[in-house]
Each structure stands twice: as structure tokens, then as C-alpha cells.
XYZ file of C-alpha atoms in Angstrom:
245
model
C 0.000 0.000 0.000
C 2.877 2.346 0.805
C 4.441 1.655 -2.596
C 1.157 2.488 -4.318
C 0.945 5.767 -2.411
C 4.493 6.653 -3.402
C 3.719 5.913 -7.051
C 0.709 8.218 -6.864
C 2.791 11.010 -5.361
C 5.384 10.697 -8.114
C 2.674 10.666 -10.795
C 1.086 13.815 -9.372
C 4.466 15.573 -9.433
C 5.338 14.655 -13.023
C 4.706 18.086 -14.497
C 6.287 19.998 -11.619
C 10.035 19.444 -11.920
C 10.851 20.987 -8.546
C 8.267 18.891 -6.712
C 9.280 15.797 -8.651
C 12.912 16.283 -7.700
C 11.994 16.757 -4.042
C 9.854 13.614 -4.073
C 12.355 11.391 -5.863
C 15.231 12.633 -3.694
C 13.822 10.776 -0.711
C 15.754 7.483 -0.359
C 12.604 5.574 0.571
C 11.147 6.465 -2.846
C 13.908 4.761 -4.848
C 11.909 1.628 -5.710
C 8.775 3.589 -6.576
C 10.928 5.959 -8.601
C 12.451 3.119 -10.601
C 9.025 1.663 -11.353
C 7.389 4.955 -12.320
C 10.309 6.204 -14.407
C 10.422 3.012 -16.438
C 6.650 3.012 -16.915
C 6.708 6.585 -18.175
C 9.583 5.998 -20.594
C 7.842 2.895 -21.927
C 4.485 4.658 -22.270
C 5.896 7.729 -23.977
C 7.822 5.696 -26.521
C 5.483 2.738 -26.931
C 1.885 3.872 -26.649
C 0.185 6.506 -28.761
C -1.358 8.075 -25.662
C 2.079 8.819 -24.225
C 2.913 11.760 -26.483
C 2.212 14.332 -23.742
C 4.525 12.806 -21.130
C 7.656 14.781 -20.136
C 10.376 12.471 -21.443
C 13.410 14.749 -21.762
C 12.709 16.815 -18.670
C 11.993 13.677 -16.663
C 15.303 12.062 -17.592
C 17.333 15.193 -16.853
C 15.569 15.602 -13.512
C 16.286 11.953 -12.777
C 19.982 12.527 -13.399
C 20.007 15.429 -10.944
C 18.134 13.350 -8.381
C 20.456 10.371 -8.605
C 23.524 12.576 -8.283
C 22.027 13.829 -5.034
C 21.092 10.335 -3.840
C 24.549 8.905 -4.523
C 26.930 11.760 -3.743
C 25.013 13.683 -1.090
C 22.869 11.096 0.655
C 25.357 8.267 0.281
C 23.284 5.649 -1.534
C 25.105 2.971 -3.521
C 26.777 3.960 -6.810
C 25.188 0.995 -8.606
C 21.874 2.854 -8.677
C 23.047 4.898 -11.663
C 24.041 2.017 -13.980
C 20.935 0.099 -12.888
C 18.808 3.108 -13.781
C 20.486 3.601 -17.162
C 20.094 -0.064 -18.073
C 16.441 -0.376 -17.047
C 15.423 2.894 -18.695
C 17.217 1.925 -21.907
C 15.399 -1.412 -21.933
C 12.077 0.350 -21.303
C 12.755 2.748 -24.190
C 13.725 -0.074 -26.553
C 10.706 -2.203 -25.643
C 8.492 0.865 -25.945
C 9.592 1.583 -29.503
C 9.172 -2.086 -30.392
C 5.593 -1.981 -29.127
C 4.989 1.167 -31.171
C 6.370 -0.628 -34.228
C 4.058 -3.590 -33.553
C 1.045 -1.266 -33.273
C 1.861 0.292 -36.630
C 2.634 -3.057 -38.249
C -0.643 -4.610 -37.129
C -2.809 -1.578 -37.816
C -1.274 -0.849 -41.201
C -2.256 2.190 -43.288
C -5.770 2.202 -41.843
C -4.383 3.830 -38.697
C -4.233 7.087 -40.683
C -8.008 6.936 -41.088
C -8.688 7.115 -37.367
C -10.407 10.219 -36.094
C -8.317 12.608 -34.037
C -9.007 12.666 -30.315
C -7.275 13.629 -27.096
C -5.613 10.210 -26.950
C -4.846 9.990 -30.654
C -3.223 12.930 -32.408
C -3.477 12.242 -36.113
C -1.548 15.407 -36.983
C 1.430 14.189 -34.947
C 1.291 10.841 -36.708
C 1.254 12.536 -40.112
C 4.187 14.742 -39.102
C 6.135 11.642 -38.108
C 5.244 10.010 -41.427
C 6.495 13.037 -43.355
C 9.735 13.070 -41.387
C 10.190 9.331 -41.909
C 9.636 9.625 -45.655
C 12.336 12.291 -45.891
C 14.942 10.760 -43.600
C 14.249 7.050 -43.705
C 15.277 4.611 -40.961
C 17.568 7.133 -39.243
C 14.349 8.819 -38.110
C 14.124 6.146 -35.400
C 17.323 7.512 -33.854
C 16.738 11.223 -34.436
C 13.131 11.095 -33.231
C 14.282 9.965 -29.803
C 15.466 13.493 -29.162
C 12.307 15.162 -30.437
C 9.288 15.359 -28.132
C 6.066 13.968 -29.637
C 7.859 12.694 -32.738
C 9.513 9.921 -30.722
C 6.074 8.556 -29.801
C 4.866 8.271 -33.386
C 8.040 7.468 -35.350
C 8.095 3.733 -34.490
C 4.410 3.455 -35.399
C 5.119 4.924 -38.825
C 8.043 2.512 -39.248
C 5.673 -0.355 -38.501
C 3.064 0.903 -40.940
C 5.781 1.162 -43.594
C 6.807 -2.448 -42.928
C 10.391 -1.470 -42.173
C 12.531 -4.582 -41.751
C 12.329 -5.358 -38.034
C 15.985 -6.304 -37.615
C 16.984 -3.006 -39.148
C 14.427 -1.197 -37.013
C 15.693 -2.925 -33.883
C 19.259 -1.863 -34.623
C 18.254 1.795 -34.881
C 15.890 1.362 -31.948
C 18.633 0.058 -29.654
C 21.085 2.753 -30.702
C 18.548 5.531 -30.342
C 17.124 4.259 -27.066
C 20.486 3.904 -25.364
C 21.743 7.199 -26.775
C 18.664 9.106 -25.632
C 18.515 7.674 -22.118
C 22.239 7.905 -21.424
C 22.608 11.440 -22.788
C 19.593 12.922 -20.991
C 20.217 11.233 -17.630
C 23.952 11.921 -17.663
C 23.393 15.580 -18.559
C 21.397 15.861 -15.353
C 23.892 13.763 -13.414
C 27.063 15.656 -14.344
C 25.682 19.163 -14.541
C 25.830 19.754 -10.784
C 29.548 18.995 -10.298
C 30.457 20.660 -13.592
C 28.432 23.869 -13.468
C 27.382 24.568 -9.899
C 30.713 25.889 -8.585
C 31.420 28.130 -11.600
C 27.885 29.508 -11.368
C 28.307 30.123 -7.646
C 31.246 32.388 -8.474
C 28.906 34.421 -10.658
C 25.670 34.344 -8.642
C 27.017 33.826 -5.133
C 27.747 30.908 -2.823
C 24.058 30.358 -2.170
C 23.331 29.451 -5.787
C 22.096 25.851 -6.157
C 21.224 24.300 -9.500
C 18.429 22.274 -7.962
C 16.613 25.530 -7.210
C 16.687 26.448 -10.902
C 15.737 23.109 -12.385
C 12.876 24.540 -14.457
C 15.283 26.820 -16.340
C 17.641 23.926 -16.930
C 14.795 21.782 -18.244
C 13.683 24.534 -20.616
C 17.198 24.751 -22.059
C 17.380 20.974 -22.553
C 13.917 20.766 -24.125
C 14.664 23.684 -26.448
C 17.871 21.967 -27.485
C 15.869 18.793 -28.150
C 13.279 20.425 -30.372
C 15.687 22.843 -32.070
C 16.399 20.508 -35.038
C 12.681 20.042 -35.687
C 11.995 23.784 -35.444
C 14.913 24.646 -37.731
C 13.767 22.072 -40.249
C 10.238 23.469 -40.179
C 11.476 27.034 -40.672
C 13.805 25.944 -43.465
C 10.974 24.125 -45.231
C 8.733 27.183 -44.945
C 11.432 29.473 -46.333
C 12.140 27.085 -49.194
C 8.444 26.874 -50.009
C 8.168 30.661 -49.981
C 11.165 31.029 -52.282
C 9.685 28.555 -54.746
C 6.407 30.447 -54.631
C 8.203 33.743 -55.306
C 10.065 32.217 -58.249
C 6.812 30.924 -59.742
C 5.209 34.356 -59.392
C 8.170 36.042 -61.081
C 8.011 33.597 -63.976
């Protein structure tokens, strides 16, 4: 019953990075944290309803939390590799489930009506990206919110060879989890002291986690935004050329 209560508390704090960090930083919440974190990573990458979950921010926050648990509160160092391994597995399985959904549903999935739990426009955006970039989309999409939920589904619909998909899936899943978690994990020892020289000895990164998350998320979506802007500019130029002719 206590575990269930802890899971509920973590779930309620998901969209409040400061509260989430405070909750997960309690040593007695480690097991519940492991369970919830893996469930969220799996859901965001494997189920169409998971597109709204805070993947990048969650992983960065987790890195910050586990640095605190290990280096400040003295918990065992093995928590970090255990976390990285389980989250990577959850991400890989999640994408495989997404692929299976797309493979089984086939092209008819594009005929479904849009709803809160099914965003057809996101699926179409993923399809467009996949058509332009091919299998490498499975890797790149990991670092793009929303797109990472729908990219494996599109790969399944397109009947991408599963062995090939799995190769990209494993590479992308491990790369995404390790990079996001380790950014959070190393940022305190790397940046906190230099920033304290600028902002004063009382400056603590954990008190500015929202700003850090915004920077990470912006960095994640930057490629997608740049590509969108570039496509718009190219389309406008073509339109101008046609008008001149």
C-alpha cells in the first residue's frame, strides 16, 4: 500500500520538476521511482497516448536526483548504472511496441479520427519526417518530443525490416537515455561551482531546475523547429520564383 501511495505522489508531481525532484530525492522512494520512471519511458515511446509525457525533462531531472542520492545522501553507486540499463530497456521495448502497433494496424491507422488520446496530426508529421529521412528517423526522433512517440508506429506501418528497425531502436534508445540522464547527473559537479562564483555561494542548480529543463527541451526540439522554418522558407522562395516567372 505504501508503494502504491508513493507511485501516486510521483505521478502527481510529473509536471512539476521541482516537486518531482523533491519527491524522488527521498531514499525511501527509490523503488517507486524506478518503477514509475520506467513506466513513463515505456508509455511515452510505446503507446500513442504517451505523447504528452515529459520524457526529456523527466530524464534530466532523474539525473540530478540520482547525483544527489549517490553523492550527497550516500546511496550505492550501482543505482546509476541500474537506472540507465532499465530505462534503456524500457525505451527499446516501448519503440518495439509502437512498431508492432503500426505493423498490425497498417495504413488504416491514418483513417482514425483525431481525439485527445490519438493525435493524427502528430502521426502525419512523423510520417512526413520518416519519408524524408528514412530509418535514421528512429534515432533522431528519440530526441524530439512527440515525434519519438509516433516514429516507431510509422516505421511499422511502412513495414520497415524489423531487424533493421531494432538496430536503430537500440542505438537511439540507449543514446537518448544515457545522454539525458547523464546531462542531469554531471551538470551539478560541472556547473554549480562556476555559477556560484557568478551568482554567489548560495546558488544551487536544484533551485533552478525549471530553467535547466527549458534549455534541454529547447535543445531537443531545435532541429525540428529549424527544419520546419527551413521548409517554410524554401516553399516561400519557390512560390516567389513561380510568381516572377
